[in-house]
PDB file of C-alpha atoms in Angstrom:
ATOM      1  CA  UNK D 161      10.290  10.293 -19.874  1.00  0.00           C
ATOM      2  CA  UNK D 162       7.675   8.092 -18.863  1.00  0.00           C
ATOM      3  CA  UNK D 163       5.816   9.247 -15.917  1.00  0.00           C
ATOM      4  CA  UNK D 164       2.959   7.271 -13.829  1.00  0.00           C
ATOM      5  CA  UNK D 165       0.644   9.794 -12.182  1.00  0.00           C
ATOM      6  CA  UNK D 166      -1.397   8.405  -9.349  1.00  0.00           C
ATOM      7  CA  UNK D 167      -4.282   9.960  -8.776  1.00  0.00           C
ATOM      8  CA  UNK D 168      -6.385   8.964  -5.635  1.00  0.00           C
ATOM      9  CA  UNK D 169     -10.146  11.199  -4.696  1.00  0.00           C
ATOM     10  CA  UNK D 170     -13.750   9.964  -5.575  1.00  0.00           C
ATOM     11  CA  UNK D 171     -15.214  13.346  -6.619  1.00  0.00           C
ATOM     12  CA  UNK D 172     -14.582  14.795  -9.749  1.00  0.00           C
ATOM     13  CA  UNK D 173     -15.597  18.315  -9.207  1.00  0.00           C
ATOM     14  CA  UNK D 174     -12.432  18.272  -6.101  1.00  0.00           C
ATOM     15  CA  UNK D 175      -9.448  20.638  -6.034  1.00  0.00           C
ATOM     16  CA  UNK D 176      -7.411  17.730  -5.905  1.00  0.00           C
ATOM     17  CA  UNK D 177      -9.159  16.423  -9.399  1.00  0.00           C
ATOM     18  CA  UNK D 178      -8.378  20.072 -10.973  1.00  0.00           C
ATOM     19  CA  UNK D 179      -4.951  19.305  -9.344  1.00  0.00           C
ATOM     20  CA  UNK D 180      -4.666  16.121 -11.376  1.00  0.00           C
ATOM     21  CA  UNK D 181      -5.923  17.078 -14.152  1.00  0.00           C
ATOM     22  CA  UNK D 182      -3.184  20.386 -14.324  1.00  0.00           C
ATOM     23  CA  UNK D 183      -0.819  17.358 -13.343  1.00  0.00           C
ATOM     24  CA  UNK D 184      -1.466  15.483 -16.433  1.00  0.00           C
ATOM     25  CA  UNK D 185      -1.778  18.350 -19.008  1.00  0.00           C
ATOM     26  CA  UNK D 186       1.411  19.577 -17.883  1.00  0.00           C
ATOM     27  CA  UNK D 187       3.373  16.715 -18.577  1.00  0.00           C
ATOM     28  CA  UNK D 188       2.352  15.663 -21.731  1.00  0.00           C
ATOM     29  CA  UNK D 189       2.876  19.645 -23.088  1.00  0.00           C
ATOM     30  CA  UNK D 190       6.629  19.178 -21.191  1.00  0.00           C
ATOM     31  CA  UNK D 191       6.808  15.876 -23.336  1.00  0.00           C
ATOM     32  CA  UNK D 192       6.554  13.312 -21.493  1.00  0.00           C
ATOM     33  CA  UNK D 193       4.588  10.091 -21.731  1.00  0.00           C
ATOM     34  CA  UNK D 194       1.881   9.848 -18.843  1.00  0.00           C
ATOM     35  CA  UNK D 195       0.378   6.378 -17.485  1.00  0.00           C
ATOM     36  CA  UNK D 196      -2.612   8.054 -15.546  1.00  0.00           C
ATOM     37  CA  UNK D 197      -3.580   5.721 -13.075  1.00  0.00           C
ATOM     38  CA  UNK D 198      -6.926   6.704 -11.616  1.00  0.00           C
ATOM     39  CA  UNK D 199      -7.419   4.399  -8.523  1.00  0.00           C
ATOM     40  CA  UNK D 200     -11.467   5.202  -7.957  1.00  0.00           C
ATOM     41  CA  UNK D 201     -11.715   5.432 -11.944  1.00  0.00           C
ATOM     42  CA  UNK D 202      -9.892   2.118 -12.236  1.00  0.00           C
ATOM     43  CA  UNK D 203     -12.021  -0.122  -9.875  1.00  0.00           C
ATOM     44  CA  UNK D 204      -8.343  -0.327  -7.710  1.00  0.00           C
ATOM     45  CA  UNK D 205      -8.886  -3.273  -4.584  1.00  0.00           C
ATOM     46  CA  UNK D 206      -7.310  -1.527  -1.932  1.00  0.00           C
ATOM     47  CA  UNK D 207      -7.942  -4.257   0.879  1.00  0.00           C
ATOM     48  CA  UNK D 208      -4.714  -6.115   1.254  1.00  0.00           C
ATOM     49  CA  UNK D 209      -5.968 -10.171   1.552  1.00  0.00           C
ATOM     50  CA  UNK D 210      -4.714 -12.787   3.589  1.00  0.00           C
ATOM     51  CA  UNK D 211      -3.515 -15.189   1.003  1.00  0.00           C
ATOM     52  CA  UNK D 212      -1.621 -11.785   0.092  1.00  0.00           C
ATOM     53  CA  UNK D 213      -0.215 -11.145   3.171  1.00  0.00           C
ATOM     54  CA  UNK D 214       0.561 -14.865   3.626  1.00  0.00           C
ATOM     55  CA  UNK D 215       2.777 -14.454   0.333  1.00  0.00           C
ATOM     56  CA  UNK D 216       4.043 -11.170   0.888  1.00  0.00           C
ATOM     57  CA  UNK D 217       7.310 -12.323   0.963  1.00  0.00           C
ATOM     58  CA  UNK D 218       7.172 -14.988  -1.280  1.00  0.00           C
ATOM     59  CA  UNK D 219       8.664 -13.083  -4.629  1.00  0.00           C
ATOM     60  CA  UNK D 220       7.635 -16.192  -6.803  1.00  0.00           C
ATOM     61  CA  UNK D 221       3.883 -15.265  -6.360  1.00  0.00           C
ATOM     62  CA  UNK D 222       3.601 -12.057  -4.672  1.00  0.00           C
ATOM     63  CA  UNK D 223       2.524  -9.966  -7.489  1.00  0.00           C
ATOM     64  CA  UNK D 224       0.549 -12.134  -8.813  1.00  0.00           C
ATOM     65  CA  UNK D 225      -2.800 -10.283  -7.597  1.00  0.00           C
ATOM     66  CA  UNK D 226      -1.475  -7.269  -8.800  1.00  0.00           C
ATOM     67  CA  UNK D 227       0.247  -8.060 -11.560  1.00  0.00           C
ATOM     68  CA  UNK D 228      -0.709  -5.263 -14.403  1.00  0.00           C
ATOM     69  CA  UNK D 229      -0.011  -2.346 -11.676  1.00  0.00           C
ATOM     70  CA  UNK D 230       3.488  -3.813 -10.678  1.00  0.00           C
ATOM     71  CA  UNK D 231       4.387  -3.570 -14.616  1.00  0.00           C
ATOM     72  CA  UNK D 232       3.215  -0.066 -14.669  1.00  0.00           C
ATOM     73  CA  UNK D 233       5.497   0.710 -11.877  1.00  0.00           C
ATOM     74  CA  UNK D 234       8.365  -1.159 -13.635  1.00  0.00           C
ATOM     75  CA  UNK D 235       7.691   0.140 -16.514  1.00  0.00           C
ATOM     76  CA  UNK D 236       7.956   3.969 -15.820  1.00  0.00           C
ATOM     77  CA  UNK D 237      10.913   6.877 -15.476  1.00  0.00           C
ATOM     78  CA  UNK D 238       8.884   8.865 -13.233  1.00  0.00           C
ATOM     79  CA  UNK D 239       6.107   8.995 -10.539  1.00  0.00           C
ATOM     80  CA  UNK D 240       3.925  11.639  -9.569  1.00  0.00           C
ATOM     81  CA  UNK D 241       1.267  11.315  -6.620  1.00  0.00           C
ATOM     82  CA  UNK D 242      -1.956  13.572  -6.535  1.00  0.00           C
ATOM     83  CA  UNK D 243      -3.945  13.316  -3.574  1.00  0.00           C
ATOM     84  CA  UNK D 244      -5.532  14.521  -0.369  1.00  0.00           C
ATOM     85  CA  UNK D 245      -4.303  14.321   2.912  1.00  0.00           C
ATOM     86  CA  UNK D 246      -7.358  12.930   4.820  1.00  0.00           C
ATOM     87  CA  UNK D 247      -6.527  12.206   9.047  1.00  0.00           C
ATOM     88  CA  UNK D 248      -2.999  13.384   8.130  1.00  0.00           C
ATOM     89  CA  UNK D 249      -2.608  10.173   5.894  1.00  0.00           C
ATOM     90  CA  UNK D 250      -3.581   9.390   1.768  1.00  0.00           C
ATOM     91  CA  UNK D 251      -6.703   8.080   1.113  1.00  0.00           C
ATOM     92  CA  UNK D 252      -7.301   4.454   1.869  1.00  0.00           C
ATOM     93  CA  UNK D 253      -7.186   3.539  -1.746  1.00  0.00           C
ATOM     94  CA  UNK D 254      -3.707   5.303  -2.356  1.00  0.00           C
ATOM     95  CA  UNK D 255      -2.242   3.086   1.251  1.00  0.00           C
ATOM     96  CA  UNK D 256      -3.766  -0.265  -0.139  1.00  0.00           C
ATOM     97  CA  UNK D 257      -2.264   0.514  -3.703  1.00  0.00           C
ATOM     98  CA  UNK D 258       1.334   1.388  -1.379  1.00  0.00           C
ATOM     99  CA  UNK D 259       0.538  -1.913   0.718  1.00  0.00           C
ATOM    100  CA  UNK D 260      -0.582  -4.282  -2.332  1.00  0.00           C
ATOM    101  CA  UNK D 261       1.569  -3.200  -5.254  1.00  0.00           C
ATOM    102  CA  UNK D 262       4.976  -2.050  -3.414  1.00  0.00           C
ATOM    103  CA  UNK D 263       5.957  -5.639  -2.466  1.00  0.00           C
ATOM    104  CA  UNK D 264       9.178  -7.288  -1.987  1.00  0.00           C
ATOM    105  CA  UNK D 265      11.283  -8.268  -5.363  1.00  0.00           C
ATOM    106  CA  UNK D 266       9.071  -5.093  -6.584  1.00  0.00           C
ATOM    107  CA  UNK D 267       9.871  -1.875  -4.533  1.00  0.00           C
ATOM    108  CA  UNK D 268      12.252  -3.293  -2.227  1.00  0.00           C
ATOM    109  CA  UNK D 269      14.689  -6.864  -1.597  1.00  0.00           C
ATOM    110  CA  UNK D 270      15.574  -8.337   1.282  1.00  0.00           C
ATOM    111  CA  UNK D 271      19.120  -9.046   1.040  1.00  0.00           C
ATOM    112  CA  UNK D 272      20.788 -10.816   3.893  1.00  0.00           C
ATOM    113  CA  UNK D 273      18.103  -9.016   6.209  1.00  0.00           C
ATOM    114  CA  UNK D 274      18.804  -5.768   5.069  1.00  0.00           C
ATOM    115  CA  UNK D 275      16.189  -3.326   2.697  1.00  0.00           C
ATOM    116  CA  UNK D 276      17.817  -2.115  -0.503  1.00  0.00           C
ATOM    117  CA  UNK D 277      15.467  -0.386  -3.214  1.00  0.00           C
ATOM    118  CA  UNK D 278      13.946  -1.860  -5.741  1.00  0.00           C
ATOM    119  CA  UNK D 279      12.886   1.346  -7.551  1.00  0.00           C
ATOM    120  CA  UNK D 280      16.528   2.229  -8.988  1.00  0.00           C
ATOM    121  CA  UNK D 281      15.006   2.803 -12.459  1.00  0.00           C
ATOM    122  CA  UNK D 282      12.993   5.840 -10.538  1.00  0.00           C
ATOM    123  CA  UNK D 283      14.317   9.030 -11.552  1.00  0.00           C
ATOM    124  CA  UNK D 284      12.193  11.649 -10.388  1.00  0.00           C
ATOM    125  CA  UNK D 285       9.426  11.783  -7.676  1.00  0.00           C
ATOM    126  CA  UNK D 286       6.582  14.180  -7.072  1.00  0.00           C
ATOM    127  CA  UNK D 287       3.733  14.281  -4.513  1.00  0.00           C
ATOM    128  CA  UNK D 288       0.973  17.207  -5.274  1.00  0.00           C
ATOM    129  CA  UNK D 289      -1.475  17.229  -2.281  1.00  0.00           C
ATOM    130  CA  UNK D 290      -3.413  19.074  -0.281  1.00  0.00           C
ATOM    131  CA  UNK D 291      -4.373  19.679   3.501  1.00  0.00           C
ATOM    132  CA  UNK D 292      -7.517  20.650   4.920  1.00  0.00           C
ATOM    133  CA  UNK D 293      -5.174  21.811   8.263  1.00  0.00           C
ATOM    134  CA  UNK D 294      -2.873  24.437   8.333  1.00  0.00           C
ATOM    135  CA  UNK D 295       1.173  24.235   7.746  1.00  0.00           C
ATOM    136  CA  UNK D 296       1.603  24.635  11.430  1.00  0.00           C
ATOM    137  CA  UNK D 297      -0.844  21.816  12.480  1.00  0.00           C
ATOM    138  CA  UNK D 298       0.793  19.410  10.023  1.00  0.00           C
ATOM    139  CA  UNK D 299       4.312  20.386  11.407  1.00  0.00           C
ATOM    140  CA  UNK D 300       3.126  19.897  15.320  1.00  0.00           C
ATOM    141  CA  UNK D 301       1.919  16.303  14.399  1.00  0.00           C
ATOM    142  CA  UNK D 302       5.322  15.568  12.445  1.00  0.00           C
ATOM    143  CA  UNK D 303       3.640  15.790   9.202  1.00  0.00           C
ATOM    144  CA  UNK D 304       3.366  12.007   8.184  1.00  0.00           C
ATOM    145  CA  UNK D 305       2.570  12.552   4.352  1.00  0.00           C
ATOM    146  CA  UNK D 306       5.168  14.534   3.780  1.00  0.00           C
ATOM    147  CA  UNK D 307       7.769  12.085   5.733  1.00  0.00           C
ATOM    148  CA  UNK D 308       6.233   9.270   3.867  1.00  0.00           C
ATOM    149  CA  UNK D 309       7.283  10.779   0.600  1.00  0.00           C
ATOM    150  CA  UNK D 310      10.086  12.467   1.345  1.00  0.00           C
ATOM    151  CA  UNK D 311      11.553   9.276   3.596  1.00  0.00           C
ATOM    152  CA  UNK D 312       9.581   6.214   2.780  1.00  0.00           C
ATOM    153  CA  UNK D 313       9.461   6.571  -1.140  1.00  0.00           C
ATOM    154  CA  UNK D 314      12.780   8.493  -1.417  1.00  0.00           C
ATOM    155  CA  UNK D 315      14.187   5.314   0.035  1.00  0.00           C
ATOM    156  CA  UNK D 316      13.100   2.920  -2.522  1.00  0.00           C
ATOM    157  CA  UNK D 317      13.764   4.911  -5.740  1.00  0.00           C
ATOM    158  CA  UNK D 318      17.110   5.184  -7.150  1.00  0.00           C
ATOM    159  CA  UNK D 319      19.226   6.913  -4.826  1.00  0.00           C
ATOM    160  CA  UNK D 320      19.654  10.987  -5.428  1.00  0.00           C
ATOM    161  CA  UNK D 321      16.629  11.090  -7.112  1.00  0.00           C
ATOM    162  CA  UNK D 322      14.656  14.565  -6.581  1.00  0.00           C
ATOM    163  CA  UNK D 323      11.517  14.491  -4.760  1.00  0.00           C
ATOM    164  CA  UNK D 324       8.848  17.348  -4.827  1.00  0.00           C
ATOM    165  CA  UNK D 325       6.445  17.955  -2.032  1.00  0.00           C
ATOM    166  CA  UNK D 326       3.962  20.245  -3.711  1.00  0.00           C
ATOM    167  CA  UNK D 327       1.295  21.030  -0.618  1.00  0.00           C
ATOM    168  CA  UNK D 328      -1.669  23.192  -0.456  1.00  0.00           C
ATOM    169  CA  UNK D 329      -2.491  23.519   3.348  1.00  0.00           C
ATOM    170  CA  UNK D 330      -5.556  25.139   5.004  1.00  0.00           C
ATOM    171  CA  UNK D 331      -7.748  23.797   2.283  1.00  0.00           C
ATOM    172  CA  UNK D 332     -10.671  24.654   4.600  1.00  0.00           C
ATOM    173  CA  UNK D 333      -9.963  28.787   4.584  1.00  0.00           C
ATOM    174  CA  UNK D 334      -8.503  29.704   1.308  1.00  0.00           C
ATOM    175  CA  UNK D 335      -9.552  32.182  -1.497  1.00  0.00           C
ATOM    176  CA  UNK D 336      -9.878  31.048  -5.696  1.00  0.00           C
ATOM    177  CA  UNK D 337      -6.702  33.175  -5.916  1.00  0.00           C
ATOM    178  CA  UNK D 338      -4.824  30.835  -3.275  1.00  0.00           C
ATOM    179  CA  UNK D 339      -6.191  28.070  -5.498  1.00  0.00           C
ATOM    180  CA  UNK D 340      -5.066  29.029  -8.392  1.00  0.00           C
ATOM    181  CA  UNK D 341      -2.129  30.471  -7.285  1.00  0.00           C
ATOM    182  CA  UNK D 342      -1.253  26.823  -6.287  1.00  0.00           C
ATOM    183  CA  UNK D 343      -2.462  25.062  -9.672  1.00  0.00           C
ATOM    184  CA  UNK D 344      -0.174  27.387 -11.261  1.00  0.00           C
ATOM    185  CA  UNK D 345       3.226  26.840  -8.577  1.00  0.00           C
ATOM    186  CA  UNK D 346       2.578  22.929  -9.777  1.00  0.00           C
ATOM    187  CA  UNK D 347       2.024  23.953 -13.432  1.00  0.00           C
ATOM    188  CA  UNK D 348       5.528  25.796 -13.179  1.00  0.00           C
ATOM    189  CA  UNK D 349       7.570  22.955 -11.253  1.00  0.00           C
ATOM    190  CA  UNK D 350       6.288  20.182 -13.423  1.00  0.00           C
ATOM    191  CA  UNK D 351       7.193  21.758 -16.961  1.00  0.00           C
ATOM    192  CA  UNK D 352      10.843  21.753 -15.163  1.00  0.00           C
ATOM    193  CA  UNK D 353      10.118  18.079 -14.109  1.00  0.00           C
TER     194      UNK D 353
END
């Protein structure tokens, strides 16, 4: 299977990078063919322009700007998100790639003024990310990440598809056993992936 892994944090020495990088070992040893798409690595233009947004419905031009991404979308079995949850959100970089590259006649058609998804050829799903709050804090504020996966995405792939919500709260007061502990919970669910 083909899988795109997007990976979204600046520092290389982060949990979230050993994340990714356990992310993308695992599924090439379970086989599959990874597209690692590293925004920060990759220069990605998160800000959303306004010739963009003037066109954003215009499916004859739309992806023009963002052409090479929207093939690697359409062009993959699988996707698989690695990131922090920063302000109870994904990085900036991760929400303009969502913003830019998920376009109408791409991730979603307008049919008659209804959504349908766009995503069919989407099979499988996964989000690995981590919290610096605890479970309970991301709970009380309706944990938005996890809806936006779970809801959001789920709605544009094809329909039935799995989804995995791998998280790792309380980043700020765990021990190198939680850590790894987690690393290897992700290592475990992706070989089954």
């Amino acid at each position: 299977m083909r899988v795109l892994v997007l990976y979204a944090h600046p520092v290389e020495t982060s949990f979230t990078a050993a994340m990714h990088n356990m992310v993308v070992q695992t599924l090439g040893q379970a086989g599959h063919e990874v597209d690692d798409c590293d925004l920060y690595a990759e220069g990605f233009d998160a800000v959303l322009s306004r010739q963009e947004r003037l066109s954003y419905h215009d499916t004859d031009v739309n992806r023009q700007p963002v052409a090479s991404y929207v093939d690697r979308v359409l062009n993959t079995d699988a996707i698989v998100m690695v990131h922090p949850i920063w302000n109870f959100g994904p990085p900036a970089i991760l929400k303009g790639f969502l913003d830019r590259v998920f376009l109408p006649g791409v991730s979603f058609d307008m049919c008659d003024g209804k959504v349908t998804p766009g995503l069919t050829h989407i099979k499988k799903l996964a989000c690995v990310v981590s919290y610096g709050a605890p479970w309970y804090r991301a709970l009380i504020l309706g944990d938005p990440p996890r809806k936006l996966a779970t809801r959001m995405l789920r709605a544009m792939i094809k329909p039935g598809a799995p989804v995995l919500y791998l998280a790792r709260y309380d980043m700020n007061n765990v021990t190198d056993t939680q850590l790894q502990s987690h690393l290897q919970n992700v290592r475990d669910k992706l070989l089954k992936f």
